[in-house]
Coordinates of C-alpha atoms and ligand atoms in Angstrom, one line a residue:
X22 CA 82.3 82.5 75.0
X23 CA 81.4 80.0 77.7
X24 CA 78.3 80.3 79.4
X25 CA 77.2 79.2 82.8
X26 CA 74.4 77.5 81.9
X27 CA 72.5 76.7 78.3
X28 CA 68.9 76.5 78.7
X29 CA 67.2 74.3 76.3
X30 CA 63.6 75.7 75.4
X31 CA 62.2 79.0 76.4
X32 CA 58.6 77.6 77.6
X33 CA 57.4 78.4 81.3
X34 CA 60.3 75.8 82.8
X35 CA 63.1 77.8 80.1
X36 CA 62.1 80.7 80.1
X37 CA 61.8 81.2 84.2
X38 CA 65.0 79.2 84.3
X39 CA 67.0 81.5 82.6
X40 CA 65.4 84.7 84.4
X41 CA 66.4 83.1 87.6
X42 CA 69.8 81.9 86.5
X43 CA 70.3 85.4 85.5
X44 CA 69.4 87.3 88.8
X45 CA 71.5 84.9 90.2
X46 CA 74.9 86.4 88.1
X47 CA 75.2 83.4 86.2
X48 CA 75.9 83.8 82.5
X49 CA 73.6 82.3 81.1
X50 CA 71.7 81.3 77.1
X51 CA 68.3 80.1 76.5
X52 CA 67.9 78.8 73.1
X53 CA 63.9 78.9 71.8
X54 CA 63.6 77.6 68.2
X55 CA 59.6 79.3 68.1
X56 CA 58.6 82.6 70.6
X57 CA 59.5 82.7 74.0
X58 CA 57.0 81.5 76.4
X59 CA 56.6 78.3 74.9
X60 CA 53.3 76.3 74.3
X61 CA 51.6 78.0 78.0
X62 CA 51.8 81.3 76.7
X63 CA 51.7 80.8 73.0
X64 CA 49.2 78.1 72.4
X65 CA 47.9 76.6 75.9
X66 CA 47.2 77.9 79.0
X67 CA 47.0 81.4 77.8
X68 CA 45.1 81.8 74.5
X69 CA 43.0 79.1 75.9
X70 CA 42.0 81.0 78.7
X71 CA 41.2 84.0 76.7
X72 CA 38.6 82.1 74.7
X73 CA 36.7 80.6 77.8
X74 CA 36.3 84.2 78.8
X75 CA 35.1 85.3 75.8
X76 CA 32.7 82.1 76.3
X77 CA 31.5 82.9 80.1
X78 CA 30.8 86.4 79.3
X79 CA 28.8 85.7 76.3
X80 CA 27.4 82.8 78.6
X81 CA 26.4 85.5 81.3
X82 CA 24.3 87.9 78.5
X83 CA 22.5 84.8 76.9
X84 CA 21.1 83.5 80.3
X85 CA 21.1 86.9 82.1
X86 CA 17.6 86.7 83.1
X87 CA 18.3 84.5 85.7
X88 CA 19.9 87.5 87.6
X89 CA 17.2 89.5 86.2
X90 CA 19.0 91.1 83.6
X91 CA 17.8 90.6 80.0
X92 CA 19.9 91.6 77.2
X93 CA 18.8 91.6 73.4
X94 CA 21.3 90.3 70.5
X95 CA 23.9 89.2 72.6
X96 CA 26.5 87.7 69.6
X97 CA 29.7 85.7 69.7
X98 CA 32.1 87.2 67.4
X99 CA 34.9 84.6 67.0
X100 CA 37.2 86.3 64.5
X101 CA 37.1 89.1 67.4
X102 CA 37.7 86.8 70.0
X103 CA 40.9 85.2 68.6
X104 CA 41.9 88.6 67.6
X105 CA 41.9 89.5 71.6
X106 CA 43.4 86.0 71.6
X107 CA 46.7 87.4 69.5
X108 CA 47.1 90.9 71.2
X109 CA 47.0 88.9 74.7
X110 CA 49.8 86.3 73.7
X111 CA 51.7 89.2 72.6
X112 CA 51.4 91.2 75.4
X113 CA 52.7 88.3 77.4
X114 CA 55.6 87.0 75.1
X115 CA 56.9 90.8 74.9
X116 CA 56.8 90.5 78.8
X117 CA 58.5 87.3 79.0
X118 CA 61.4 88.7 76.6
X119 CA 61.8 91.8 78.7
X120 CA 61.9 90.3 82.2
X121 CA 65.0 88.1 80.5
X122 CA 66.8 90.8 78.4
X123 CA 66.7 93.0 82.9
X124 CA 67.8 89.7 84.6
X125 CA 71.1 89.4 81.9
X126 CA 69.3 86.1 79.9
X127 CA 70.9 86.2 76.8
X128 CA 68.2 84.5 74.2
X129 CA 68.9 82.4 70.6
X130 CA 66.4 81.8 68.7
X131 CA 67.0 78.7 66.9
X132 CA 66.4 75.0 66.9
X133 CA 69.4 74.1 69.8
X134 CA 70.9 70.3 69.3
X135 CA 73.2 68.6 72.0
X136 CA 76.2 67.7 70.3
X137 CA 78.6 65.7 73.3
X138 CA 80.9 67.3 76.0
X139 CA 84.4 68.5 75.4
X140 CA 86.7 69.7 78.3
X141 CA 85.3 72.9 77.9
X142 CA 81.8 72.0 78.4
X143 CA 78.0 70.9 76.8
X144 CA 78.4 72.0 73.3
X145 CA 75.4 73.1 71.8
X146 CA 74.7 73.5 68.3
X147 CA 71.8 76.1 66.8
X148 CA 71.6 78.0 63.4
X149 CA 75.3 76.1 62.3
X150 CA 77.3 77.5 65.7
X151 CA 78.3 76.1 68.8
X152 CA 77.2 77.4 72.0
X153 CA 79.2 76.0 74.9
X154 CA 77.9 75.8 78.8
X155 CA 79.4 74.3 81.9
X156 CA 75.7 73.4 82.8
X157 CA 72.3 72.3 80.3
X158 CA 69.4 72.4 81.7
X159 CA 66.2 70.5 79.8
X160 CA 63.4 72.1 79.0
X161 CA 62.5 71.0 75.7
X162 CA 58.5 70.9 76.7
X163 CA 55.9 68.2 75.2
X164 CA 54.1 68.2 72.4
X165 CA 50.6 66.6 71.0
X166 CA 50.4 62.3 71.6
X167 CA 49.6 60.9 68.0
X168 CA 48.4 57.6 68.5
X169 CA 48.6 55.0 65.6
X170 CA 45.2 55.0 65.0
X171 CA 44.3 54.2 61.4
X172 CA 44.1 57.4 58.6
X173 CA 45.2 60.2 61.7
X174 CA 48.3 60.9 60.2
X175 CA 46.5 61.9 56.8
X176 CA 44.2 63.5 58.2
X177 CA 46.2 65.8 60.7
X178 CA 47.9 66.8 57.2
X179 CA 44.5 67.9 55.6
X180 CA 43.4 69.8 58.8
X181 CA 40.5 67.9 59.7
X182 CA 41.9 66.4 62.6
X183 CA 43.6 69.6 64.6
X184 CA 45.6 69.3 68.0
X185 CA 44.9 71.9 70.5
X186 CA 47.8 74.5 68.4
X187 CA 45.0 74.7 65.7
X188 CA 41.8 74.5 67.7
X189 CA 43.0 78.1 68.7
X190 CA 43.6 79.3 65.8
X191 CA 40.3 78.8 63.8
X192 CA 38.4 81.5 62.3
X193 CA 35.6 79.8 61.5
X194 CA 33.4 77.5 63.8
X195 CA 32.9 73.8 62.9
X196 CA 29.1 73.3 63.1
X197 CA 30.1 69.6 64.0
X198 CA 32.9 69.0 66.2
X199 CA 34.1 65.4 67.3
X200 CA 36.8 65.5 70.3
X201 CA 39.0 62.4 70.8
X202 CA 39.9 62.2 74.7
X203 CA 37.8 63.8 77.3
X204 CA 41.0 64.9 79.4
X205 CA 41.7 68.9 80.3
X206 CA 42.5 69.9 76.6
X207 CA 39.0 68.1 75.6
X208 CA 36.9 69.3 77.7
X209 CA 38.3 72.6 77.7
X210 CA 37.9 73.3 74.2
X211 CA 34.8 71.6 74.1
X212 CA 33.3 74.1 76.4
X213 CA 34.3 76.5 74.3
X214 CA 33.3 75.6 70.9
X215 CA 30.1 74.7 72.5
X216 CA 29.4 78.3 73.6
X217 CA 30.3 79.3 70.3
X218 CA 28.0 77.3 68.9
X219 CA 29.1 73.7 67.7
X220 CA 27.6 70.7 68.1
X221 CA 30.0 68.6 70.3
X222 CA 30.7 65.0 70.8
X223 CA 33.3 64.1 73.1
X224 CA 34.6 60.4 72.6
X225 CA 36.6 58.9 75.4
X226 CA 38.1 55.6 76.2
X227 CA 37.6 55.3 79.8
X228 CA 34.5 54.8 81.5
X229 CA 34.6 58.8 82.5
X230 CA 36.1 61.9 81.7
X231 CA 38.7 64.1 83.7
X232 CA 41.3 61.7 84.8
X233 CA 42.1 60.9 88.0
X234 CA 39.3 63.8 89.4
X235 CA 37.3 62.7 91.9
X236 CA 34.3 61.1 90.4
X237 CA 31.6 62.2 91.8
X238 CA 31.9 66.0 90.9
X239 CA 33.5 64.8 87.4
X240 CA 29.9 63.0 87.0
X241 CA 28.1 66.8 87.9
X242 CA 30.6 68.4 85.4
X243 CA 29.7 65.5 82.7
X244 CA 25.9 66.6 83.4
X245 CA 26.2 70.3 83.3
X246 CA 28.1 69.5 80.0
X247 CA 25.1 67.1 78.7
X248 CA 23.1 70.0 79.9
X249 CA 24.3 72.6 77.6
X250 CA 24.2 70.0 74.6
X251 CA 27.3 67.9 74.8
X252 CA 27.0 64.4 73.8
X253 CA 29.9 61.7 75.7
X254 CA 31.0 58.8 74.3
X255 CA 32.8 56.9 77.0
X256 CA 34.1 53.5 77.1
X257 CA 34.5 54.4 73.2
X258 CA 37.0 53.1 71.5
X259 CA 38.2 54.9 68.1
X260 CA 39.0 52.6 65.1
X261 CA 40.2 55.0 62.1
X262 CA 40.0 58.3 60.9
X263 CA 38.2 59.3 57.2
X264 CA 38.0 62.1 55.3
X265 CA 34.4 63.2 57.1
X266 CA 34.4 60.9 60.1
X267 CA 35.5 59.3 63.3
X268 CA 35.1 55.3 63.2
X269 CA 34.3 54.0 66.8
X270 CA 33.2 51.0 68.8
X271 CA 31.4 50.9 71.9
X272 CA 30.2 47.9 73.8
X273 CA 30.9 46.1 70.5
X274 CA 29.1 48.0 68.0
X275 CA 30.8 50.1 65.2
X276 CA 29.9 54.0 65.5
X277 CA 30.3 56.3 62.7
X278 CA 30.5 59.8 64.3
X279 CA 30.3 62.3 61.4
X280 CA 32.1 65.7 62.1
X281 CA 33.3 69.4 60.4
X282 CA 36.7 69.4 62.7
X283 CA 38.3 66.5 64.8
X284 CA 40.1 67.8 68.1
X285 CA 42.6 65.3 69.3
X286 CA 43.3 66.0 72.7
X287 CA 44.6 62.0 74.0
X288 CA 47.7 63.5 76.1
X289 CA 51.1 65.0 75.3
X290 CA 54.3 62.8 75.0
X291 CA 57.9 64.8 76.0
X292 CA 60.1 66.7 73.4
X293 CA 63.5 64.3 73.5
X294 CA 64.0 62.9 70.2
X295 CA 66.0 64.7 68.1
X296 CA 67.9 66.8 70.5
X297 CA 70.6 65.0 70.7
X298 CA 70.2 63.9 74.7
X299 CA 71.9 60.4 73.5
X300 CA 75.3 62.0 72.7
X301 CA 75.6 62.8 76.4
X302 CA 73.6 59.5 77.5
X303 CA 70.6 61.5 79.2
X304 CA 68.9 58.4 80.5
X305 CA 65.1 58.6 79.8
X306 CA 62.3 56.4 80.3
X307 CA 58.9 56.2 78.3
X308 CA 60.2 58.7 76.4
X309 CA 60.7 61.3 79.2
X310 CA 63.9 62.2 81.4
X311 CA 64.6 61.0 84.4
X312 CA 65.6 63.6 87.3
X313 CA 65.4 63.3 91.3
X314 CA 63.6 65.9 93.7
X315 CA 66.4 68.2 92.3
X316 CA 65.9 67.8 89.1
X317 CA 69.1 66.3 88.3
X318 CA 69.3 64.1 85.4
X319 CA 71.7 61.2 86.0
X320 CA 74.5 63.2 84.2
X321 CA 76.6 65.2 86.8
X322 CA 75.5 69.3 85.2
X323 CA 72.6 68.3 83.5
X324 CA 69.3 69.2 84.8
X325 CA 65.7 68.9 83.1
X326 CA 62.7 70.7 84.6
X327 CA 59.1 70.9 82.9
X328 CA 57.1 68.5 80.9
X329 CA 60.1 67.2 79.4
X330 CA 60.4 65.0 82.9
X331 CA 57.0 63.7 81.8
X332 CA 56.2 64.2 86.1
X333 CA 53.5 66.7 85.8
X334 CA 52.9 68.8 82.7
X335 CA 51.5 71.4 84.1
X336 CA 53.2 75.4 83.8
X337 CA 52.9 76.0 87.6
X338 CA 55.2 72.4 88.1
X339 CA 57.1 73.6 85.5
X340 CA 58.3 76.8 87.2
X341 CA 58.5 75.6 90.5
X342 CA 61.0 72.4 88.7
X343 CA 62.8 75.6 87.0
X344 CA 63.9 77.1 90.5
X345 CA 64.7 74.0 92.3
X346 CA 67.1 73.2 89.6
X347 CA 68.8 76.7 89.4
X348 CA 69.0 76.9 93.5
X349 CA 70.7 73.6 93.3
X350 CA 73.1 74.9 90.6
X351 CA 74.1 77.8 92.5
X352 CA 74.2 75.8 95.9
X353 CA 70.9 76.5 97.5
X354 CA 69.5 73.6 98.7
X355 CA 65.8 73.1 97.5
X356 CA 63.7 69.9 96.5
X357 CA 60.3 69.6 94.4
X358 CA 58.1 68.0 96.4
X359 CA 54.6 66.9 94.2
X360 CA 51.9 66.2 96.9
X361 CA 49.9 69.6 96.3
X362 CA 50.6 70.7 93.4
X363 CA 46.8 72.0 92.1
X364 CA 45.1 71.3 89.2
X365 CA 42.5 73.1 87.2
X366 CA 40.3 72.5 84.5
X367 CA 39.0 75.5 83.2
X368 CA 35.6 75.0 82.5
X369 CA 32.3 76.3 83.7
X370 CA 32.1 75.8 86.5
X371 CA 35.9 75.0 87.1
X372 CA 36.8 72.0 88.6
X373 CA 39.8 72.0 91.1
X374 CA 41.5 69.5 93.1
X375 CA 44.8 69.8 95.0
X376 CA 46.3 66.9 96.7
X377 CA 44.8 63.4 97.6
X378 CA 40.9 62.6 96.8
X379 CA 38.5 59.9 98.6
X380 CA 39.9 57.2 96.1
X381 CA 43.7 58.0 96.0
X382 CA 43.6 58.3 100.0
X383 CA 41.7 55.2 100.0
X384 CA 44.0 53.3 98.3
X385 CA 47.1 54.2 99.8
X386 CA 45.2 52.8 102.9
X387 CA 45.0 56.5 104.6
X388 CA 42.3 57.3 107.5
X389 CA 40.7 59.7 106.4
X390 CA 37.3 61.8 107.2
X391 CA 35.5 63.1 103.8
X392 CA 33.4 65.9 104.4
X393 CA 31.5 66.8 101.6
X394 CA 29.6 70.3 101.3
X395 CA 27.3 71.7 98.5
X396 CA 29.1 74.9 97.6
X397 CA 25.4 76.8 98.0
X398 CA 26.9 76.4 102.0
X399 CA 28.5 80.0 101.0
X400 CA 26.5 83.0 100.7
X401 CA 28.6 84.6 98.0
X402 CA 28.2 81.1 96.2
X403 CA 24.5 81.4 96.3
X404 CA 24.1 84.9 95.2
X405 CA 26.5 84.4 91.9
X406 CA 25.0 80.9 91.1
X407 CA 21.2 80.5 90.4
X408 CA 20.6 76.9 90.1
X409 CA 23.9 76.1 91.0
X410 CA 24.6 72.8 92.5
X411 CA 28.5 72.5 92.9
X412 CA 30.1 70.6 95.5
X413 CA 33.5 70.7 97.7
X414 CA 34.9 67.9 99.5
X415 CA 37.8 67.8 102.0
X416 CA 39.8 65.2 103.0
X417 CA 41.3 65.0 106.3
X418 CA 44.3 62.5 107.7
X419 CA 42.4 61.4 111.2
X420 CA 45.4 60.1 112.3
X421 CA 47.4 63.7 111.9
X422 CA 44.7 65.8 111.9
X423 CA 46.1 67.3 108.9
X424 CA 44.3 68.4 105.3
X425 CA 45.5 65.8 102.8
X426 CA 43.4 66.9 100.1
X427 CA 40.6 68.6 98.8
X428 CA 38.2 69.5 95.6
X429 CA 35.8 72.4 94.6
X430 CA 33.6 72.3 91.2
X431 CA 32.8 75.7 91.7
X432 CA 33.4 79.4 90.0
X433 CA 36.6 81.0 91.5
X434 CA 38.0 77.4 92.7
X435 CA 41.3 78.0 90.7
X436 CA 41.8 81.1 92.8
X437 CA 41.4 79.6 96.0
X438 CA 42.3 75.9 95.7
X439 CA 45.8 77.3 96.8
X440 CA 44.1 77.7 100.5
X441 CA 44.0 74.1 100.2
X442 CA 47.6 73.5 98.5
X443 CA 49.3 75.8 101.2
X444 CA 47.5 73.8 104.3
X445 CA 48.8 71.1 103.0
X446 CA 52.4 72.6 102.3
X447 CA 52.7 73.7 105.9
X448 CA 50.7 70.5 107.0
X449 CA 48.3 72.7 109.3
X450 CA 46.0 70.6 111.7
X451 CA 42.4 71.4 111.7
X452 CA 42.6 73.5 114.7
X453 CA 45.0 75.4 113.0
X454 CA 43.0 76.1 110.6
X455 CA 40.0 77.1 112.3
X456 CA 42.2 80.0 113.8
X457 CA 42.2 81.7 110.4
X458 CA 39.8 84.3 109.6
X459 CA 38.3 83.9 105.9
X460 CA 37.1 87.6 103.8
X461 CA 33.4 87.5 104.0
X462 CA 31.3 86.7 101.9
X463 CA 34.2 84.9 100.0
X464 CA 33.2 81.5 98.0
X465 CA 36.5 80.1 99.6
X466 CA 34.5 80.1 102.6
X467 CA 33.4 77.0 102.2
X468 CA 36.9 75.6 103.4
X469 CA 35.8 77.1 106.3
X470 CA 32.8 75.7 106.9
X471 CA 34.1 72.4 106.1
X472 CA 36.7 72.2 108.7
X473 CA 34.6 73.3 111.2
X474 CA 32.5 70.1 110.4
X475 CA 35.4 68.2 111.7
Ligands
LIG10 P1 44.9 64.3 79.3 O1 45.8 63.3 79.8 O2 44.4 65.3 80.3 O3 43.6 63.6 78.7 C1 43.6 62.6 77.7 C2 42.3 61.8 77.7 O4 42.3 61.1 76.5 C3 42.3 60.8 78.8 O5 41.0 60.9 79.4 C4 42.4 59.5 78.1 O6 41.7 58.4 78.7 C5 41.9 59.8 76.7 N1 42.4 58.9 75.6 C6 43.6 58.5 75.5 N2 43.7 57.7 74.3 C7 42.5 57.8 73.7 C8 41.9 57.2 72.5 N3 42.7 56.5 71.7 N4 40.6 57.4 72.3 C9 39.8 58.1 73.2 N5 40.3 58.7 74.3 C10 41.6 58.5 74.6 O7 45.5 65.0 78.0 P2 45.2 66.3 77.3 O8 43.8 66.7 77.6 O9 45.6 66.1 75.9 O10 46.1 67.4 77.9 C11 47.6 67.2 77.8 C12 48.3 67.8 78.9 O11 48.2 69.2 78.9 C13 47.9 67.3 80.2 O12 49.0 66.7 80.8 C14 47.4 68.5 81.0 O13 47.9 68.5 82.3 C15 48.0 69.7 80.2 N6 47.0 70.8 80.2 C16 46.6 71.3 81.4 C17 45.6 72.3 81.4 C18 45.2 72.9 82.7 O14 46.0 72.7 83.7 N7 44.1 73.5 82.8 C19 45.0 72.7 80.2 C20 45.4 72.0 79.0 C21 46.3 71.1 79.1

């Protein structure tokens, strides 16, 4: 049998891939060597979410009397919470492998290797047999960055030093945990082990934590963090590894930061060795495939879509990547365009950012107008945050007149950050946007009352 298309990998770029492929009439074979849904579902975005919630709700009881409601031996149970954990990934993965089996996806579960191209097609190889496609598409995913940092390697091997794949699976809290990068993974596991009661230190090489978030509300998340017992590190360099340990240096003095658990969370690096991308010379560079807007690689019939492209590592790019290259394989023309694509990090509050911020604009030389809002501005804000003192910012092209970018470190931004991603989408002017009624008393209001400061 020839198929269509082979999909390598069944993770959120795979697995959406294939269903679309499918619907589409094409004949078509993902091959997953794990479950379906790849790391999102199985040991990401999911499970991680499901802990934080546990987290927040426990959070809520413990300082309910804030609200005015007291409640007595309020308990975090984390066997029960990675228990929910399990039944929720499963739930998901069963979901994923129905919506393929009614679209016609046909899935192997095996460990898929590119073996060259015959006249007949991409020859495949998985569990000894050759499956044969007229296309391939890439979506072999990312996995944990191990830097060569001295004693890591042993230690990942004992299990003191865990990537995010065993930080959810833990049954028993470390009463000392040491995380190694302060980007999303770190500080989203941090928040959680915190809640659950570790004692956190976050060490991190740059001079702040988040990324490329803007830095003023990265500095408010850093202090609500510090507030709830989180010690930072920054501008920390780590040395080695030991049995019991983290070795540092900051500002030239040697550290010694003793832990239970290590979390290394210092970025992910793309799956392409070992997959056999150079019997088909699948250019890649810094370890990642190259593709254009369309996801092509620079092989005519092979695509790669998802973290494998090293572009954006996030799920949402990676199904949006997924369609663009299947409408381009059945003649559709689509392109993936990058400029607001939103990111979250989960953490309490959430801190979400689409598009540019007052730094990236600024150094692209953009005129832009910054208008800055505490997020108390909105009602509903104020009556579900006591104390609260999040911000949202806006950033707005003067020359266009258009929304260019915008942040929120606020509770329910990763629900409405999209406002912002669509205005930007659809490149709406200000006075476009102050035509559109908001839900009242929404949080999201605050987009609102920022354009109308313009
Ligand atoms: P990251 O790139 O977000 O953060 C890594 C951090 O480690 C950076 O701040 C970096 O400066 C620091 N670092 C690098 N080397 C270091 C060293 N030797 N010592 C100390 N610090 C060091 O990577 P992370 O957190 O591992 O996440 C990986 C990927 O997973 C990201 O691309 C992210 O987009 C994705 N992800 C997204 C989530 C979300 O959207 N909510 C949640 C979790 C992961």
């Amino acid at each position: 049998m020839i198929y269509d298309l082979i999909v390598l990998g069944g993770g959120p770029a795979g697995y959406l891939a294939a269903e679309r492929a499918g619907h589409e009439g094409l004949k078509v074979v993902c091959i997953e060597k794990r479950e379906v849904g790849g790391v999102c579902l199985n040991e990401g975005c999911i499970p991680t979410k499901t802990l934080l919630y546990s987290a927040k709700t426990y959070e809520s009881a413990i300082h309910g009397d804030k609200y005015g409601v007291t409640v007595e031996g309020a308990k975090l149970d984390h066997n029960k919470v990675i228990d929910r954990k399990e039944k929720v990934i499963k739930t998901l993965v069963s979901g994923v492998s129905a919506t393929l089996k009614a679209n016609h996806a046909e899935v192997i579960k095996g460990d898929g290797v590119i073996k060259g191209r015959t006249a007949e097609g991409f020859n495949v190889e998985v569990n000894g047999e050759i499956v044969i496609g007229k296309r391939l598409l890439i979506a072999t995913g990312s996995s944990p960055a191990v830097p060569p940092i001295e004693g890591l390697k042993d230690q990942l091997a004992s299990g003191f030093v865990m990537t995010s794949r065993e930080a959810l699976e833990l049954r028993e809290i470390p009463a000392k945990l040491a995380v190694i990068g302060g980007g999303v993974i770190g500080l989203e596991m941090a928040s959680y082990y915190a809640s659950a009661g570790s004692e956190v230190t976050i060490i991190e090489m740059l001079d702040h934590i988040a990324g490329q978030n803007d830095a003023e509300l990265v500095k408010l998340l850093q202090k609500g963090y510090e507030k709830r017992g989180m010690k930072f590190l920054l501008g920390t360099k780590v040395t080695a590894i030991t049995s019991k340990s983290v070795l540092c240096e900051k500002d030239g003095q040697k550290l010694e930061i003793e832990a239970d658990k290590v979390l290394l969370s210092i970025g992910r690096r793309a799956n392409t060795a070992g997959i056999g991308l150079e019997s088909i010379n699948v250019y890649t560079e810094r370890g990642a495939i190259v593709t254009d807007n369309r996801m092509r690689t620079n092989v005519a019939e092979v695509y790669a879509a998802g973290d494998v492209n090293g572009k954006s590592m996030l799920a949402h790019t990676a199904y949006r990547e997924a369609e663009v290259a299947i409408n381009n394989i059945v003649g559709k023309k689509d392109v993936m365009r990058y400029s607001a694509i939103p990111g979250v990090i989960y953490t309490t509050p959430e801190l979400s950012s689409v598009g540019e911020t007052e730094d990236t604009a600024k150094a692209k030389g953009m005129d832009v107008k910054v208008i800055k809002l505490p997020m108390r501005f909105s009602g509903r804000y104020l009556a579900e945050n006591e104390g609260g003192d999040g911000i949202a910012k806006l950033i707005v092209n003067n020359k266009t007149k258009t929304v260019v970018g915008g942040q929120a470190l606020s509770n329910y931004s990763s629900e409405f950050i999209i406002a912002l991603g669509t205005f930007i989408e659809a490149e709406l002017t200000v006075d476009d946007i102050k035509q559109i009624v908001f839900p009242h008393p929404t949080v999201c209001e605050i987009i609102r009352e920022a354009i109308f400061q313009y």
